[in-house]
Structure formats: structure tokens, C-alpha cells
Amino acid sequence: MEGRSGLDVFRSAAKKVKMGKKLERVMKGDRSATSATSHDTSDVDGTKSPEPYSCTGDFEADYTELCNRAGLMEIPKVVPRPHRPGPPPPPDPKCATPMSQRESCKSARSTRMEKVEEPTSPVPSEQEEPPPTTYTTSDKFDYFRPKVQVELEKPEDKKSMTEVYIRGWKVDQKYIDIFKQCFPAADKLHTIDFWNVGLTDNTLAQFAAVASQCLNLRTVKLDGNPVPGEGFHQLIGEDSMIVSMSLRSCKITDKGAELIGKALSTAKTRNQSLCALNLNSNLITDAGACHIANGLRMNRTLLVLSIANNAIGDDAAKKFGEVLSRFSLTHEEVVERRKVLSEKGAPDIRRSPISRRAESRDRPGSQSSRSQLDKSMAKSGRASSKAKKDKKEDDKKGKGKDDKWKKEPQRGASKVVSLAETLGKATKGKGRQSGGKKGQGAGSITEAETPDIPEIINPLLEEAERVDGELLIPGNRALINLNISRNRIGEAGLKALLKGIQYQITLTTLGSRSGGTGLMRLSVQKNNFSPSHELYLKVQELMMTRDPLYKPPSKTPDDESTSQATGS
């Protein structure tokens, strides 16, 4: 028994060894097969990379596809922007009956109802409450869910998106990468409003790069987005096309205000597209506001500026008053002025006596005098004009007088002529085209029919005046609306603002409108002076007549009779 048992143990052990070898062979085969299949799949994956997505202009489709490719689990929906409900329909004229007829109809209807014992249908006692007319409602928590609100020019056309609104949810790097592709593809996009979306320095810089690629983008609102680096100036560079920008409640300090002021203008560069800037409810003090006022020195594009509810005092108000009236050029601005005048060339400067006098004031005597070549050119020009005049002596009577009338504006050019030369219209001022309406001939009809495209005037080319060794030029008259209410301005700042307004009114009454009309609306209420202050009342009185929406009070019959009595 013992031998048999030992033999059985030996046989079982041999079987196990054989089975183990078979299992090893099978496992090796499986491993080789799986490795081969893995190599095949890796080769397939390496050869077939995912194709990049090209946006079609349909924002909703592009946005959804890019979010799916980015692996976002919860995608904010694209919904149309809600609007206030329209006005209720007009009342039915059939129901507009007198009260007596209504009461008689009600009594007759009640008597008929009393005769009927069993009415066929129940009469509703109260009408249903009409929907609200001043707001819209949302179901449950849908109002607080992240969403992208869009405005379509045509509701049936998905590619006609014009405005994008995102409110109250964080736009991080993933969404910025998606918007980089979606926004430039939307050809009609002109407004982007990101309210409280948690922008950072990096995302703000990338958003500015995206905004520069949107060809029709004109309005940008980034309210409620405090950024540590305060790099909002990247949106209003020299090549920016943004027309209106709002940066309310962004915690902008003097550091950000300085960057914005330099972006508006310096001696060499200036923004030529921004027309409205809103900096309300920030942390700007006198230092930052002075930088913004310095940005208005050479900027003639900004029309509306609002820096209400900040910490601005008298120093900044004085700076604004100086920029609005007239100011002296710094050394850097004087040097830049000389460069601009030299680039225009001697003939253009010589044609305008005002610009020639201004140049001689801020240039040394050796450079202001004309060279011998210029003198010879002038003599040859006079000789040719004399020959032309002699040639036309046998023409109609009075034609010589017209030629003389044509030449007088050329010799005594006003400031408007010198500004026209800066706009590149000097060629139209030569010869027969310099004579205005009275001296225009048949050859000038084609040029008169083509309208001149207004361009930005370089403030350095305006008429300058030297006072006490300083070169003064007229201030900014392009700004028409300034809001500095709810600050810390006192009597001294109010006095400086009043002086600037009076200077602009004086220039306007003299007929000088080449630099703009000047301020039309100034908001200085709720500062460190009482509403009954004499200077404040005077400012209000002056600005009231300049407001384009001002309507003088209509005279009553009693006032007319009293005025007639005093006149008689």
C-alpha cells in the first residue's frame, strides 16, 4: 500500500508539472498576442490623430463641440438673452362703451342668468392674473445656473450673433481657449459683456488678444472683475478698435489708472478709437486721476469719461480744469512737435503764417530761417504766378479781381487752413482750389462732390502761444461729457473746473470750433461742497445752456404780457 501510494503521488506531481508547462505556454501566447494587438493599436493611434475643429460661425454649435472635445462634464447652455415683455395689446374698441351702457348690459345679463335655472357651463368668477409687463420669471433655480446669453440679429439665423453676455460664473482657462476659436469666427459680434467672471492676469491678457482678432467688436464690458495686475490697458492700445469700454467695480488703483492714462495718449502715441470710458466705483485717487487727465492732453477721440464714486480730490480737479482750458507743453512734447513739423516739410509750414510763427517760437533762430533754396523756390513760384496773371489779362472784366481774392486766403491762412493741411488736404488748397465757394471753377466740381473723410487732428500742430518761456496750446475740446460726481472735490477744484468751462465758452463764442465744441455736460454733484454753493450754481448755469437736451422753460401768457409791457 505504501508503494502504491508513493507511485500515485509521483504521477500526480508529474501531471501538475505538465499542466504548469502548458499554462506557461498559453500565458506566453496570450501575452504575445496582447502585445501584438497593443502594438497594432498604438500604430493606429499614432497614424490617426484627431483632426482640428474649424469653427463655422454658428456660435452655439461651435461652442458645444469645442466643450465636448475639451472634456467638460457640465457645459453652460447657450440661451437667448431675456428681454422685457412688449407692451400689452391695445384695448378692444368694442368694449369701449360708456359706463351707463356697461351697467345696463350687466343688469340685463344678470336678469337673464336669473331666469335660467340650470346653466350649461359654470361662469368664472375671477379672471386669470395677467403676466408681468416689467420683468420675466424663471422656473426654480434656472436663474442661477451658468449660461451664455446671446443676442441674434435674426432669430432664424444662428450665424447672426451680435452680443454675448456671461454673468456670475468663472471663465477659466478652458473657456478662454474655447472662446479663442468661437469669437473671431462670429463676423457680426460687436458686444462682449463679462460681469463678475473671475478674470486673472493671464486670462485677461488672452482675452485682449482675442478681442483684437474680432474685427467688428466695438463694446467691451468687464464690470466686477478685479485683476491683481490691473492690465486693462491692453484692451485700448494704439491699434485697438474698441469704441466703448466699461470697467466698473474692478478695484482699479492708481497703478491701473496710470496704465490707462498712458494708453489713452502720450507724446508719441494715442488711442484713436475709444469714445466712451467708464471707471465708476473704483479706488482711484488724485494721483491716478492726474494720469488719466494727462492722457487727455493729446487724445482727441474720447468723448465720454466717467470716474464717479472714487477718491478724487482738488488736485485732480485742477488738472482736469487745466487740460480743458490750455496747458503748456513738456520738453518731450516740444521735441515731438518739432519732429512733426519737420516731417510736414518747409512748403507746408511756410504756407500757413500761424504754423510758421508757432514753429519759430519753439525752434532756434538758425533753424527757423529759410534756406537759400527755399527762397529761390519762393521766387520762382511768384514769377510763375505773375506770368499766369499776365496771360489772363485779356479775359473778362472782374476776373483779375477774383484771382486776387483767391490769393488772399492763401497768404493770410487761418488756423482752419493749417489744420486742413495736417489732414492731408494741402493739395486741395493750391492754385484754383484755394479760393472757397466764390472762386470754384468747373474743374473743382468733382472734388466738391466727394465728401472729405474726417481724420484725427494731431494736437501738437495746433496754434501755439509762448507765455513766460512756456509754449501753450489749446486744451481738450473733444470731450463732451465728464462725470466726476461722488468724489472729494472741494471749492478749489470747483473753481479750476469753472475756469476751464469759461475758457471753452469764450473760444466757442469767438467761432473757433476746429478743436471741438467743448464740454456739454459736467456732473460734479455730491462732492465736498453744498448744493447751494455759489461756484456750483454758476457751473450749473453755464452748463445748462450747453446741454444738447436742454429745453428752455416755455413762457406763460402772463410772462409775455409783462415782457410786452416793459418793451412798450
XYZ file of C-alpha atoms in Angstrom:
568
model
C 0.000 0.000 0.000
C 2.767 2.302 0.767
C 4.410 1.676 -2.639
C 1.247 2.276 -4.490
C 0.637 5.441 -2.611
C 4.109 6.725 -3.450
C 3.607 5.884 -7.113
C 0.340 7.768 -7.143
C 1.980 10.799 -5.602
C 4.687 10.709 -8.226
C 2.163 10.502 -11.067
C 0.080 13.386 -9.722
C 3.173 15.505 -9.381
C 4.191 14.759 -12.983
C 0.738 15.705 -14.197
C 0.935 19.005 -12.357
C 4.312 19.769 -13.922
C 2.956 19.050 -17.390
C -0.096 21.209 -16.751
C 2.109 24.032 -15.469
C 4.199 23.950 -18.636
C 1.047 24.056 -20.765
C -0.259 27.002 -18.763
C 3.009 28.836 -19.202
C 2.869 28.265 -22.940
C -0.709 29.523 -23.083
C 0.146 32.565 -20.989
C 3.112 33.335 -23.194
C 0.906 33.105 -26.247
C -1.663 35.408 -24.708
C 0.989 37.922 -23.759
C 2.474 37.895 -27.224
C -0.967 38.263 -28.748
C -1.893 41.132 -26.468
C 1.462 42.813 -27.105
C 0.938 42.441 -30.823
C -2.536 43.891 -30.608
C -1.271 46.718 -28.405
C 1.439 47.473 -30.970
C -1.174 47.492 -33.685
C -3.467 49.825 -31.760
C -0.578 52.117 -30.885
C 0.375 52.263 -34.524
C -3.204 53.092 -35.457
C -3.429 55.788 -32.780
C -0.126 57.255 -33.864
C -1.122 57.473 -37.501
C -4.661 58.827 -36.859
C -4.506 61.982 -34.702
C -7.743 63.883 -34.012
C -8.456 66.478 -36.660
C -8.570 70.136 -35.501
C -12.016 71.680 -35.436
C -12.683 74.657 -37.680
C -15.450 76.968 -36.478
C -18.361 77.584 -38.827
C -19.653 80.851 -37.367
C -22.606 79.196 -35.626
C -21.630 80.043 -32.050
C -23.904 77.541 -30.326
C -22.723 74.608 -32.447
C -19.060 75.602 -32.297
C -19.161 76.229 -28.561
C -20.856 72.892 -27.793
C -18.472 70.914 -29.990
C -15.367 72.525 -28.510
C -16.651 71.960 -24.956
C -17.191 68.271 -25.723
C -13.702 67.980 -27.183
C -12.241 69.680 -24.103
C -13.878 67.028 -21.901
C -16.095 69.394 -19.904
C -18.650 67.482 -17.877
C -21.166 70.312 -17.353
C -21.499 72.679 -20.286
C -23.282 76.023 -19.687
C -26.145 76.286 -22.115
C -26.378 78.904 -24.844
C -29.685 80.725 -24.430
C -31.158 83.887 -25.965
C -30.856 86.951 -23.811
C -34.112 87.709 -21.957
C -35.877 90.933 -22.759
C -38.589 92.917 -21.091
C -42.026 91.867 -22.354
C -43.539 94.049 -25.005
C -46.353 96.496 -24.402
C -49.826 94.998 -23.835
C -52.165 94.942 -26.818
C -54.490 97.916 -27.207
C -57.991 97.566 -25.717
C -60.769 96.273 -27.907
C -62.768 99.229 -29.269
C -65.969 97.178 -28.978
C -65.600 97.127 -25.220
C -65.012 100.861 -25.055
C -68.637 101.743 -24.280
C -69.918 104.386 -21.897
C -70.343 103.464 -18.249
C -74.125 103.701 -18.392
C -74.294 101.219 -21.256
C -71.933 98.850 -19.402
C -74.124 98.955 -16.306
C -77.275 98.355 -18.373
C -75.572 95.417 -20.109
C -74.550 93.968 -16.747
C -78.095 94.298 -15.343
C -79.636 92.714 -18.426
C -77.106 89.863 -18.276
C -77.869 89.294 -14.579
C -81.625 89.158 -15.199
C -81.126 86.627 -17.994
C -78.955 84.490 -15.727
C -81.649 84.514 -13.027
C -84.264 83.168 -15.458
C -82.062 80.231 -16.418
C -82.422 77.618 -13.693
C -79.586 75.240 -14.692
C -76.684 76.903 -16.511
C -74.936 74.674 -19.005
C -71.407 75.840 -18.120
C -70.026 77.482 -14.963
C -69.162 81.154 -15.256
C -65.705 82.029 -13.916
C -65.916 84.426 -11.027
C -62.431 85.908 -11.401
C -60.161 86.324 -14.424
C -56.653 84.871 -14.519
C -53.848 87.175 -13.434
C -52.101 88.653 -16.490
C -48.359 88.025 -16.910
C -45.955 90.718 -15.653
C -45.058 93.510 -18.034
C -41.811 94.783 -16.475
C -39.851 91.549 -15.895
C -39.628 87.880 -16.795
C -39.586 84.922 -14.420
C -37.564 81.689 -14.438
C -38.515 78.255 -13.121
C -36.866 77.004 -9.914
C -33.085 77.512 -9.870
C -32.640 78.030 -13.591
C -31.808 81.669 -12.988
C -28.642 80.769 -11.043
C -27.343 78.118 -13.412
C -24.343 79.118 -15.558
C -25.360 80.049 -19.063
C -24.157 82.005 -22.062
C -26.696 84.593 -23.145
C -26.532 85.650 -26.775
C -28.286 88.189 -28.928
C -29.069 87.287 -32.539
C -29.640 89.827 -35.257
C -32.048 87.403 -36.917
C -33.586 84.709 -34.654
C -33.761 82.235 -37.525
C -30.094 82.727 -38.445
C -27.741 81.056 -35.948
C -24.714 82.760 -37.516
C -26.000 86.279 -36.816
C -24.822 86.536 -33.191
C -24.098 90.167 -32.261
C -23.788 90.173 -28.438
C -22.514 87.787 -25.744
C -23.372 88.092 -22.037
C -21.840 85.968 -19.266
C -22.770 86.779 -15.675
C -21.688 85.396 -12.338
C -19.699 82.248 -13.187
C -15.967 81.761 -13.521
C -14.468 81.870 -17.002
C -11.235 79.940 -16.520
C -8.511 78.916 -18.935
C -10.600 76.143 -20.538
C -13.361 78.519 -21.554
C -10.883 81.156 -22.730
C -9.318 78.546 -25.033
C -12.782 77.786 -26.401
C -13.677 81.457 -26.887
C -10.389 81.976 -28.733
C -11.843 79.954 -31.581
C -15.528 80.879 -31.301
C -15.428 84.674 -31.063
C -13.263 85.502 -34.122
C -15.476 83.245 -36.261
C -18.573 85.305 -35.357
C -18.395 88.015 -38.002
C -21.193 90.183 -36.565
C -20.116 90.114 -32.923
C -19.880 93.697 -31.626
C -20.534 93.444 -27.849
C -18.971 91.258 -25.129
C -20.195 91.636 -21.546
C -18.369 89.598 -18.862
C -19.750 90.527 -15.430
C -18.044 89.034 -12.380
C -16.428 86.120 -14.228
C -13.237 85.916 -12.142
C -10.670 87.052 -14.699
C -6.976 86.712 -13.852
C -3.906 88.394 -15.295
C -3.368 85.512 -17.697
C -6.973 85.197 -18.859
C -7.287 88.979 -19.222
C -4.203 89.114 -21.458
C -5.574 86.288 -23.604
C -8.997 87.937 -23.753
C -7.351 91.134 -25.004
C -5.640 89.103 -27.733
C -8.985 87.545 -28.705
C -10.675 90.969 -28.764
C -8.074 92.251 -31.231
C -8.995 89.399 -33.610
C -12.721 90.234 -33.605
C -12.961 92.688 -36.483
C -16.369 94.152 -35.588
C -16.016 94.188 -31.787
C -16.819 97.690 -30.522
C -18.171 97.372 -26.951
C -16.454 95.566 -24.068
C -17.824 95.455 -20.511
C -15.754 93.812 -17.772
C -17.555 95.131 -14.684
C -16.858 93.429 -11.371
C -13.575 91.770 -12.399
C -10.751 92.837 -10.054
C -7.427 91.739 -11.561
C -4.225 91.902 -9.473
C -2.057 93.203 -12.321
C -4.702 95.728 -13.492
C -3.782 95.175 -17.125
C -6.982 96.598 -18.607
C -4.908 98.984 -20.713
C -4.149 96.065 -23.060
C -7.656 96.457 -24.487
C -7.196 100.097 -25.574
C -3.831 100.090 -27.279
C -2.917 102.231 -30.246
C -4.331 99.691 -32.747
C -7.450 98.842 -30.744
C -10.866 99.134 -32.423
C -12.937 99.174 -29.214
C -15.255 102.186 -29.061
C -16.841 101.774 -25.613
C -15.362 100.111 -22.514
C -16.796 99.773 -19.013
C -14.625 98.831 -16.011
C -16.919 99.490 -13.067
C -16.140 97.968 -9.660
C -12.860 96.431 -10.799
C -10.854 97.781 -7.806
C -8.604 99.781 -10.119
C -5.997 101.723 -8.163
C -3.608 104.487 -9.199
C -1.396 101.852 -10.805
C -4.109 100.791 -13.252
C -5.186 104.404 -13.805
C -1.631 105.315 -14.818
C -1.541 102.491 -17.365
C -4.926 103.536 -18.755
C -3.817 107.185 -18.996
C -0.720 106.212 -20.973
C -2.836 104.023 -23.240
C -5.109 106.998 -23.994
C -2.200 109.137 -25.199
C 1.430 110.027 -24.794
C 3.619 112.480 -26.672
C 4.218 109.877 -29.413
C 1.213 107.536 -29.359
C -2.518 107.923 -28.856
C -5.644 105.802 -28.987
C -7.835 106.735 -31.961
C -10.945 104.606 -31.446
C -12.155 104.721 -27.819
C -15.083 107.138 -27.414
C -16.543 106.166 -24.014
C -14.738 105.013 -20.848
C -16.489 104.157 -17.565
C -14.322 103.855 -14.434
C -17.020 104.254 -11.793
C -16.733 102.743 -8.303
C -13.012 102.030 -8.240
C -10.112 103.018 -5.939
C -8.635 105.899 -7.954
C -7.185 108.835 -6.006
C -5.719 112.181 -7.090
C -2.532 110.592 -8.419
C -4.361 108.156 -10.694
C -6.869 110.763 -11.882
C -3.996 113.101 -12.799
C -2.572 110.343 -15.015
C -5.941 109.986 -16.730
C -6.109 113.769 -17.217
C -2.623 113.652 -18.759
C -3.967 111.022 -21.141
C -6.477 113.601 -22.381
C -3.745 116.066 -23.380
C -3.041 114.519 -26.783
C -6.218 112.451 -27.124
C -8.945 113.906 -29.339
C -11.133 110.804 -29.653
C -12.567 110.195 -26.182
C -15.986 111.833 -25.869
C -17.397 110.445 -22.603
C -15.397 109.870 -19.408
C -16.938 108.777 -16.110
C -14.858 108.331 -12.937
C -17.594 108.827 -10.363
C -17.568 107.296 -6.892
C -13.782 107.243 -6.450
C -11.433 109.178 -4.151
C -10.634 112.152 -6.394
C -9.851 115.498 -4.738
C -8.932 119.067 -5.644
C -5.558 118.234 -7.224
C -7.148 116.035 -9.875
C -9.934 118.582 -10.465
C -7.320 121.275 -11.066
C -5.589 119.005 -13.552
C -8.833 118.424 -15.423
C -9.509 122.167 -15.469
C -6.042 122.788 -16.929
C -6.472 120.143 -19.635
C -9.884 121.570 -20.587
C -8.598 125.163 -20.924
C -4.982 125.309 -22.162
C -1.734 123.832 -20.978
C 1.992 124.144 -21.528
C 3.894 121.528 -23.496
C 6.506 119.421 -21.775
C 10.019 119.052 -23.161
C 9.162 115.697 -24.725
C 6.055 117.166 -26.377
C 8.024 120.146 -27.717
C 10.577 117.793 -29.277
C 7.805 115.703 -30.818
C 6.149 118.860 -32.141
C 9.369 119.840 -33.918
C 9.592 116.371 -35.482
C 6.016 116.529 -36.768
C 6.527 119.999 -38.231
C 9.777 118.955 -39.903
C 8.126 115.861 -41.400
C 5.448 118.044 -42.954
C 8.118 119.888 -44.929
C 9.048 123.523 -45.380
C 6.442 124.405 -48.115
C 3.510 123.240 -45.946
C 4.808 125.155 -42.935
C 5.530 128.249 -44.999
C 2.014 128.332 -46.464
C 0.419 128.900 -43.050
C 1.665 132.001 -41.204
C 0.267 130.723 -37.891
C 2.138 127.441 -38.018
C 5.265 129.312 -39.151
C 5.067 131.648 -36.166
C 4.468 128.726 -33.822
C 7.470 126.926 -35.258
C 9.714 129.963 -34.918
C 8.787 130.240 -31.229
C 9.872 126.768 -30.278
C 12.871 126.453 -32.640
C 16.257 128.194 -32.542
C 16.821 131.156 -34.825
C 19.300 129.283 -37.008
C 16.724 126.616 -37.842
C 13.677 128.856 -38.233
C 15.184 130.921 -41.062
C 14.605 129.679 -44.592
C 17.466 128.409 -46.679
C 18.597 129.883 -49.985
C 16.928 127.032 -51.812
C 13.570 127.819 -50.220
C 13.965 131.474 -51.192
C 14.688 130.587 -54.786
C 11.681 128.271 -54.843
C 9.505 131.057 -53.483
C 10.803 133.493 -56.120
C 10.164 131.010 -58.911
C 6.650 130.435 -57.570
C 5.934 134.162 -57.561
C 7.328 134.520 -61.083
C 5.157 131.722 -62.418
C 2.051 133.176 -60.758
C 2.880 136.603 -62.288
C 3.240 135.029 -65.733
C -0.117 133.326 -65.387
C -1.705 136.585 -64.348
C -0.259 138.411 -67.362
C -1.532 135.654 -69.578
C -5.120 136.147 -68.387
C -5.251 139.952 -68.643
C -7.394 139.864 -71.825
C -10.171 137.847 -70.225
C -13.462 139.093 -68.828
C -13.646 142.060 -66.522
C -13.510 141.270 -62.868
C -11.656 138.048 -63.371
C -8.446 139.601 -62.155
C -10.257 140.636 -59.012
C -11.376 137.080 -58.478
C -7.811 135.870 -58.864
C -6.702 138.400 -56.310
C -9.482 137.246 -53.993
C -8.296 133.687 -54.449
C -4.771 134.509 -53.388
C -5.657 136.415 -50.247
C -6.719 133.396 -48.200
C -3.518 131.671 -49.281
C -1.360 134.488 -47.932
C -3.352 135.010 -44.743
C -4.349 131.448 -43.932
C -6.275 130.974 -40.738
C -5.969 128.194 -38.223
C -8.549 126.147 -40.092
C -6.305 126.114 -43.173
C -3.330 124.948 -41.144
C -5.439 122.151 -39.629
C -6.629 121.169 -43.084
C -3.009 120.824 -44.126
C -2.450 118.397 -41.255
C -5.303 116.255 -42.553
C -3.586 115.912 -45.939
C -5.730 118.464 -47.761
C -2.900 120.768 -48.691
C -3.118 119.737 -52.327
C -6.701 120.977 -52.482
C -5.572 124.367 -51.176
C -3.204 125.042 -54.065
C -3.989 127.079 -57.151
C -7.618 127.357 -58.078
C -8.853 125.098 -55.263
C -7.777 127.519 -52.528
C -10.486 130.028 -53.251
C -13.540 128.591 -51.473
C -17.048 128.697 -52.899
C -16.766 132.004 -54.691
C -13.711 131.079 -56.709
C -14.537 127.486 -57.575
C -14.465 126.769 -61.264
C -15.773 123.943 -63.361
C -12.754 121.815 -62.619
C -13.447 121.803 -58.870
C -16.957 120.331 -59.063
C -15.786 116.731 -58.887
C -13.727 117.379 -55.775
C -16.585 119.280 -54.135
C -18.941 116.368 -54.713
C -16.644 113.891 -52.940
C -17.022 114.370 -49.156
C -13.857 114.701 -47.104
C -13.333 111.929 -44.558
C -12.677 113.471 -41.118
C -9.468 112.319 -39.501
C -7.874 112.764 -36.113
C -6.054 116.078 -35.743
C -2.670 115.995 -34.107
C -2.920 118.404 -31.144
C 0.785 119.237 -31.489
C 0.014 121.036 -34.761
C -2.469 123.444 -33.211
C -1.684 127.131 -32.858
C 0.753 127.681 -30.011
C 1.495 130.743 -27.932
C 4.603 131.446 -25.892
C 3.915 132.894 -22.441
C 6.654 133.341 -19.821
C 9.001 130.991 -21.629
C 6.398 128.209 -21.975
C 4.643 127.038 -25.118
C 0.857 126.913 -24.586
C -1.669 125.156 -26.830
C -5.480 124.976 -26.539
C -6.783 122.209 -24.318
C -9.009 119.240 -24.997
C -12.330 120.294 -26.525
C -13.229 116.870 -27.901
C -14.501 115.620 -24.525
C -18.211 116.432 -24.281
C -19.295 114.523 -21.133
C -17.316 114.362 -17.878
C -18.703 112.694 -14.750
C -16.696 113.223 -11.555
C -19.586 113.120 -9.101
C -19.498 111.418 -5.669
C -15.833 112.206 -5.047
C -13.941 114.531 -2.675
C -13.692 117.708 -4.747
C -13.846 120.967 -2.815
C -14.049 124.663 -3.603
C -10.538 124.915 -5.112
C -11.193 122.109 -7.591
C -14.597 123.521 -8.476
C -13.008 126.880 -9.207
C -10.485 125.295 -11.606
C -13.260 123.457 -13.439
C -15.256 126.674 -13.759
C -12.235 128.401 -15.271
C -11.843 125.670 -17.868
C -15.517 125.856 -18.825
C -15.355 129.644 -19.205
C -12.307 129.315 -21.461
C -14.109 126.840 -23.719
C -17.210 129.034 -23.893
C -15.041 132.004 -24.869
C -13.466 130.066 -27.742
C -16.890 128.905 -28.895
C -18.312 132.428 -28.913
C -15.307 133.558 -30.977
C -16.248 130.998 -33.600
C -13.328 128.608 -33.039
C -14.774 125.102 -33.418
C -11.869 123.394 -35.146
C -10.837 121.575 -31.963
C -14.377 120.555 -30.946
C -17.350 122.036 -29.160
C -16.082 121.531 -25.611
C -17.911 120.129 -22.608
C -21.662 119.829 -22.981
C -22.353 118.009 -19.710
C -20.422 118.111 -16.434
C -21.531 116.113 -13.385
C -19.937 117.305 -10.126
C -22.759 116.756 -7.623
C -22.316 115.038 -4.264
C -18.772 116.272 -3.605
C -17.308 118.211 -0.670
C -19.428 121.337 -1.195
C -23.039 122.177 -0.612
C -25.559 122.167 -3.472
C -26.188 125.863 -2.783
C -22.522 126.859 -3.231
C -22.062 129.934 -5.425
C -19.475 128.314 -7.718
C -21.551 125.171 -8.118
C -24.631 127.175 -9.064
C -22.582 129.120 -11.596
C -21.264 125.907 -13.144
C -24.786 124.552 -13.380
C -25.996 127.762 -15.002
C -23.239 127.696 -17.628
C -23.648 124.008 -18.435
C -27.427 124.176 -18.619
C -27.403 126.101 -21.885
C -24.671 123.875 -23.349
C -26.590 120.664 -22.693
C -27.953 119.451 -26.059
C -31.070 118.098 -24.302
C -31.799 121.356 -22.513
C -35.204 122.869 -23.185
C -35.813 126.430 -22.009
C -38.994 126.857 -19.959
C -41.975 127.904 -22.025
C -43.304 131.368 -21.383
C -46.773 131.739 -19.896
C -49.255 134.336 -21.212
C -48.625 136.438 -18.090
C -44.876 136.492 -18.797
C -45.479 137.502 -22.422
C -47.821 140.319 -21.381
C -45.322 141.610 -18.817
C -42.464 141.472 -21.381
C -44.584 143.389 -23.897
C -45.476 145.965 -21.248
C -41.834 146.516 -20.312
C -40.876 146.751 -24.015
C -43.560 149.347 -24.717
